[in-house]
Amino acid sequence: MRIAILADIHANLFALDAVIDDLTHQNVDEVLIGGDIVGRGPMGTAVIKRIQQHGWQGVRGNHEDYLLSFYHGKIPAEWRTLNEWSAARWMANELDADSAAFIDSLPFSRTSSLTNDLRLVHGSPRSHSEGIGTWTPEEDVEHHLASVEEKIILCAHTHRPMERRTASGLVVNVGSVGLPFNSDNRAQYVILTHANNTWSVEFRQVP
């Protein structure tokens, strides 16, 4: 069994299409989307349409919530003029109703349709705005694993790939397709493979 996990696409259609091309050679059984499909970049609707075309299931990230807030006009007054939110303002005007409904339907977390071993979230099991990284204390990692029934947590949000194995289970940060923060500008995602009762983690980087 092979499961691909893509996250933090951030409206970068070119990076997503590069990963889709790579996936055609990987013989995966399922593709999951770990949130932040939109935000920061200018091609959010096109990215949403591409994911819908493939029928991939996913979870909601913090940028889905940000964009929906702009789309519905429910934002703090200062966000209407700050440069850091200019892309979100533009994207909210570009977003169509079908795409808005799609990202609004995304759950906070989900499991795989093929196995009960995996729990997918964007940030952590308690918040889509809380990242899990190499800097996260061991006791916090154990707390996250104890908070879910599954033995593997798949997450994103930090834009930095990571694998943490503990006595309780495995936490994998899948990195970012569209906007990596780990000094490697290639599109990055993860493939989990289950064989001989063991899960292995493959971090992929696509030009």
mmCIF file of C-alpha atoms in Angstrom:
data_model
loop_
_atom_site.group_PDB
_atom_site.id
_atom_site.type_symbol
_atom_site.label_atom_id
_atom_site.label_comp_id
_atom_site.label_asym_id
_atom_site.label_seq_id
_atom_site.Cartn_x
_atom_site.Cartn_y
_atom_site.Cartn_z
ATOM 1 C CA MET A 1 0.000 0.000 0.000
ATOM 2 C CA ARG A 2 1.333 3.423 -1.008
ATOM 3 C CA ILE A 3 -0.262 6.717 0.063
ATOM 4 C CA ALA A 4 0.891 10.138 -1.149
ATOM 5 C CA ILE A 5 0.337 13.232 0.982
ATOM 6 C CA LEU A 6 0.507 16.738 -0.499
ATOM 7 C CA ALA A 7 0.149 19.929 1.535
ATOM 8 C CA ASP A 8 0.799 23.665 1.537
ATOM 9 C CA ILE A 9 0.267 24.052 -2.191
ATOM 10 C CA HIS A 10 -0.549 27.723 -1.610
ATOM 11 C CA ALA A 11 -2.173 28.401 -4.967
ATOM 12 C CA ASN A 12 0.972 27.373 -6.879
ATOM 13 C CA LEU A 13 -0.475 25.503 -9.854
ATOM 14 C CA PHE A 14 2.912 24.980 -11.497
ATOM 15 C CA ALA A 15 4.285 23.166 -8.461
ATOM 16 C CA LEU A 16 1.122 21.087 -8.091
ATOM 17 C CA ASP A 17 1.230 20.022 -11.741
ATOM 18 C CA ALA A 18 4.887 19.014 -11.353
ATOM 19 C CA VAL A 19 3.923 16.781 -8.417
ATOM 20 C CA ILE A 20 0.958 15.346 -10.333
ATOM 21 C CA ASP A 21 3.328 14.422 -13.156
ATOM 22 C CA ASP A 22 5.691 12.797 -10.664
ATOM 23 C CA LEU A 23 2.802 10.861 -9.130
ATOM 24 C CA THR A 24 2.036 9.199 -12.461
ATOM 25 C CA HIS A 25 5.274 7.234 -12.005
ATOM 26 C CA GLN A 26 4.817 6.340 -8.314
ATOM 27 C CA ASN A 27 2.026 3.741 -8.375
ATOM 28 C CA VAL A 28 0.243 5.171 -5.319
ATOM 29 C CA ASP A 29 -3.091 3.823 -4.081
ATOM 30 C CA GLU A 30 -4.381 7.060 -2.546
ATOM 31 C CA VAL A 31 -3.581 10.779 -2.516
ATOM 32 C CA LEU A 32 -4.454 12.940 0.499
ATOM 33 C CA ILE A 33 -4.277 16.740 0.711
ATOM 34 C CA GLY A 34 -3.033 18.230 3.966
ATOM 35 C CA GLY A 35 -4.467 21.730 3.806
ATOM 36 C CA ASP A 36 -3.427 25.224 2.704
ATOM 37 C CA ILE A 37 -4.433 24.549 -0.861
ATOM 38 C CA VAL A 38 -4.910 28.303 -1.247
ATOM 39 C CA GLY A 39 -3.345 31.476 0.111
ATOM 40 C CA ARG A 40 -0.129 33.401 -0.643
ATOM 41 C CA GLY A 41 -0.256 32.568 -4.365
ATOM 42 C CA PRO A 42 -2.514 33.767 -7.210
ATOM 43 C CA MET A 43 -3.923 30.529 -8.680
ATOM 44 C CA GLY A 44 -6.097 29.201 -5.883
ATOM 45 C CA THR A 45 -9.196 28.499 -7.946
ATOM 46 C CA ALA A 46 -7.162 26.638 -10.580
ATOM 47 C CA VAL A 47 -5.517 24.541 -7.866
ATOM 48 C CA ILE A 48 -8.894 23.737 -6.306
ATOM 49 C CA LYS A 49 -10.276 22.691 -9.703
ATOM 50 C CA ARG A 50 -7.277 20.420 -10.312
ATOM 51 C CA ILE A 51 -7.764 18.685 -6.950
ATOM 52 C CA GLN A 52 -11.488 18.308 -7.630
ATOM 53 C CA GLN A 53 -10.729 16.772 -11.033
ATOM 54 C CA HIS A 54 -8.705 14.052 -9.330
ATOM 55 C CA GLY A 55 -11.278 13.520 -6.576
ATOM 56 C CA TRP A 56 -8.659 13.748 -3.837
ATOM 57 C CA GLN A 57 -9.782 14.096 -0.222
ATOM 58 C CA GLY A 58 -8.149 16.478 2.224
ATOM 59 C CA VAL A 59 -8.338 18.659 5.304
ATOM 60 C CA ARG A 60 -8.678 22.346 5.974
ATOM 61 C CA GLY A 61 -5.665 24.536 6.721
ATOM 62 C CA ASN A 62 -5.482 27.959 8.295
ATOM 63 C CA HIS A 63 -5.315 29.632 4.871
ATOM 64 C CA GLU A 64 -8.619 28.078 3.863
ATOM 65 C CA ASP A 65 -10.146 29.845 6.852
ATOM 66 C CA TYR A 66 -8.363 33.109 6.004
ATOM 67 C CA LEU A 67 -9.605 33.053 2.430
ATOM 68 C CA LEU A 68 -13.169 32.230 3.440
ATOM 69 C CA SER A 69 -13.085 35.154 5.875
ATOM 70 C CA PHE A 70 -12.088 37.487 3.032
ATOM 71 C CA TYR A 71 -14.608 35.888 0.686
ATOM 72 C CA HIS A 72 -17.460 36.491 3.131
ATOM 73 C CA GLY A 73 -16.156 39.926 4.180
ATOM 74 C CA LYS A 74 -15.650 38.843 7.798
ATOM 75 C CA ILE A 75 -12.157 40.216 8.409
ATOM 76 C CA PRO A 76 -10.589 42.702 10.816
ATOM 77 C CA ALA A 77 -10.620 46.235 9.422
ATOM 78 C CA GLU A 78 -6.819 46.461 9.263
ATOM 79 C CA TRP A 79 -6.650 43.379 6.993
ATOM 80 C CA ARG A 80 -8.372 45.405 4.265
ATOM 81 C CA THR A 81 -5.237 47.474 3.612
ATOM 82 C CA LEU A 82 -2.192 45.576 4.957
ATOM 83 C CA ASN A 83 0.177 44.484 2.179
ATOM 84 C CA GLU A 84 0.635 41.033 3.717
ATOM 85 C CA TRP A 85 -3.024 40.263 2.942
ATOM 86 C CA SER A 86 -3.037 41.645 -0.615
ATOM 87 C CA ALA A 87 -2.961 38.164 -2.180
ATOM 88 C CA ALA A 88 -5.856 37.019 0.006
ATOM 89 C CA ARG A 89 -7.905 40.073 -0.955
ATOM 90 C CA TRP A 90 -7.266 39.454 -4.647
ATOM 91 C CA MET A 91 -7.984 35.736 -4.327
ATOM 92 C CA ALA A 92 -11.275 36.378 -2.529
ATOM 93 C CA ASN A 93 -12.441 38.416 -5.510
ATOM 94 C CA GLU A 94 -11.289 35.717 -7.942
ATOM 95 C CA LEU A 95 -12.787 32.762 -6.045
ATOM 96 C CA ASP A 96 -15.983 31.313 -7.479
ATOM 97 C CA ALA A 97 -18.861 29.986 -5.393
ATOM 98 C CA ASP A 98 -18.168 26.320 -6.189
ATOM 99 C CA SER A 99 -14.539 26.608 -5.089
ATOM 100 C CA ALA A 100 -15.531 28.458 -1.940
ATOM 101 C CA ALA A 101 -18.012 25.696 -1.106
ATOM 102 C CA PHE A 102 -15.349 23.053 -1.708
ATOM 103 C CA ILE A 103 -12.809 24.515 0.724
ATOM 104 C CA ASP A 104 -15.580 25.250 3.227
ATOM 105 C CA SER A 105 -16.511 21.546 3.158
ATOM 106 C CA LEU A 106 -13.028 20.360 4.121
ATOM 107 C CA PRO A 107 -12.888 18.763 7.597
ATOM 108 C CA PHE A 108 -10.362 19.683 10.281
ATOM 109 C CA SER A 109 -8.924 16.149 10.206
ATOM 110 C CA ARG A 110 -9.505 12.851 8.479
ATOM 111 C CA THR A 111 -8.245 9.301 8.125
ATOM 112 C CA SER A 112 -7.249 7.330 5.058
ATOM 113 C CA SER A 113 -9.887 5.370 3.158
ATOM 114 C CA LEU A 114 -7.442 2.446 2.985
ATOM 115 C CA THR A 115 -6.111 2.098 6.533
ATOM 116 C CA ASN A 116 -6.946 3.011 10.122
ATOM 117 C CA ASP A 117 -3.300 3.738 10.953
ATOM 118 C CA LEU A 118 -3.219 7.375 9.782
ATOM 119 C CA ARG A 119 -4.613 10.654 11.079
ATOM 120 C CA LEU A 120 -4.225 13.646 8.741
ATOM 121 C CA VAL A 121 -4.293 17.211 10.076
ATOM 122 C CA HIS A 122 -2.870 20.456 8.764
ATOM 123 C CA GLY A 123 -1.022 21.700 11.838
ATOM 124 C CA SER A 124 -1.553 19.507 14.892
ATOM 125 C CA PRO A 125 -4.462 17.461 16.281
ATOM 126 C CA ARG A 126 -5.536 20.459 18.362
ATOM 127 C CA SER A 127 -5.058 23.385 15.929
ATOM 128 C CA HIS A 128 -4.491 23.905 12.219
ATOM 129 C CA SER A 129 -2.306 26.881 13.153
ATOM 130 C CA GLU A 130 0.099 24.927 15.392
ATOM 131 C CA GLY A 131 3.051 23.367 13.608
ATOM 132 C CA ILE A 132 4.964 20.261 14.644
ATOM 133 C CA GLY A 133 8.655 20.375 13.764
ATOM 134 C CA THR A 134 12.089 19.261 14.792
ATOM 135 C CA TRP A 135 11.959 21.889 17.536
ATOM 136 C CA THR A 136 8.791 20.466 19.139
ATOM 137 C CA PRO A 137 9.617 18.983 22.579
ATOM 138 C CA GLU A 138 9.361 15.213 22.846
ATOM 139 C CA GLU A 139 6.639 15.439 25.474
ATOM 140 C CA ASP A 140 4.505 17.545 23.125
ATOM 141 C CA VAL A 141 4.938 15.015 20.324
ATOM 142 C CA GLU A 142 3.872 12.250 22.696
ATOM 143 C CA HIS A 143 0.865 14.318 23.774
ATOM 144 C CA HIS A 144 -0.228 14.752 20.156
ATOM 145 C CA LEU A 145 0.077 11.022 19.497
ATOM 146 C CA ALA A 146 -1.866 10.217 22.668
ATOM 147 C CA SER A 147 -4.681 12.543 21.564
ATOM 148 C CA VAL A 148 -5.597 10.454 18.500
ATOM 149 C CA GLU A 149 -6.526 6.807 18.053
ATOM 150 C CA GLU A 150 -4.207 6.287 15.092
ATOM 151 C CA LYS A 151 -0.494 5.534 15.501
ATOM 152 C CA ILE A 152 0.643 7.903 12.725
ATOM 153 C CA ILE A 153 0.006 11.643 12.520
ATOM 154 C CA LEU A 154 0.481 13.311 9.140
ATOM 155 C CA CYS A 155 0.820 17.081 9.327
ATOM 156 C CA ALA A 156 2.134 20.139 7.482
ATOM 157 C CA HIS A 157 1.891 23.917 8.175
ATOM 158 C CA THR A 158 5.605 24.503 8.887
ATOM 159 C CA HIS A 159 6.636 23.992 5.236
ATOM 160 C CA ARG A 160 9.528 21.868 6.527
ATOM 161 C CA PRO A 161 9.607 18.058 6.050
ATOM 162 C CA MET A 162 10.187 15.991 9.185
ATOM 163 C CA GLU A 163 9.962 12.449 10.507
ATOM 164 C CA ARG A 164 9.709 11.841 14.265
ATOM 165 C CA ARG A 165 9.415 8.283 15.627
ATOM 166 C CA THR A 166 8.693 7.752 19.302
ATOM 167 C CA ALA A 167 7.676 4.864 21.511
ATOM 168 C CA SER A 168 4.051 5.855 20.887
ATOM 169 C CA GLY A 169 4.081 6.205 17.123
ATOM 170 C CA LEU A 170 5.166 8.278 14.149
ATOM 171 C CA VAL A 171 4.698 11.941 13.223
ATOM 172 C CA VAL A 172 5.441 12.971 9.635
ATOM 173 C CA ASN A 173 5.465 16.567 8.452
ATOM 174 C CA VAL A 174 5.050 16.313 4.685
ATOM 175 C CA GLY A 175 6.568 19.681 3.788
ATOM 176 C CA SER A 176 5.240 22.064 1.152
ATOM 177 C CA VAL A 177 4.397 21.604 -2.510
ATOM 178 C CA GLY A 178 4.156 25.280 -3.369
ATOM 179 C CA LEU A 179 6.268 27.226 -0.882
ATOM 180 C CA PRO A 180 9.003 25.235 0.923
ATOM 181 C CA PHE A 181 10.792 26.875 3.869
ATOM 182 C CA ASN A 182 13.726 24.440 4.082
ATOM 183 C CA SER A 183 16.095 26.087 1.567
ATOM 184 C CA ASP A 184 15.017 23.683 -1.184
ATOM 185 C CA ASN A 185 12.723 25.346 -3.706
ATOM 186 C CA ARG A 186 11.569 22.106 -5.300
ATOM 187 C CA ALA A 187 7.987 20.958 -4.745
ATOM 188 C CA GLN A 188 8.004 18.571 -1.795
ATOM 189 C CA TYR A 189 5.639 15.833 -0.683
ATOM 190 C CA VAL A 190 5.646 12.431 1.014
ATOM 191 C CA ILE A 191 4.794 8.865 0.077
ATOM 192 C CA LEU A 192 4.078 6.400 2.893
ATOM 193 C CA THR A 193 4.503 2.727 2.042
ATOM 194 C CA HIS A 194 3.112 -0.118 4.128
ATOM 195 C CA ALA A 195 4.894 -3.432 3.692
ATOM 196 C CA ASN A 196 5.709 -6.299 6.055
ATOM 197 C CA ASN A 197 3.590 -4.653 8.772
ATOM 198 C CA THR A 198 5.814 -1.536 8.728
ATOM 199 C CA TRP A 199 5.336 1.999 7.427
ATOM 200 C CA SER A 200 8.261 3.619 5.615
ATOM 201 C CA VAL A 201 8.492 7.307 4.740
ATOM 202 C CA GLU A 202 9.784 8.643 1.421
ATOM 203 C CA PHE A 203 10.347 12.393 1.107
ATOM 204 C CA ARG A 204 10.141 13.441 -2.525
ATOM 205 C CA GLN A 205 11.431 16.647 -4.151
ATOM 206 C CA VAL A 206 10.245 17.602 -7.634
ATOM 207 C CA PRO A 207 11.764 20.389 -9.783
#
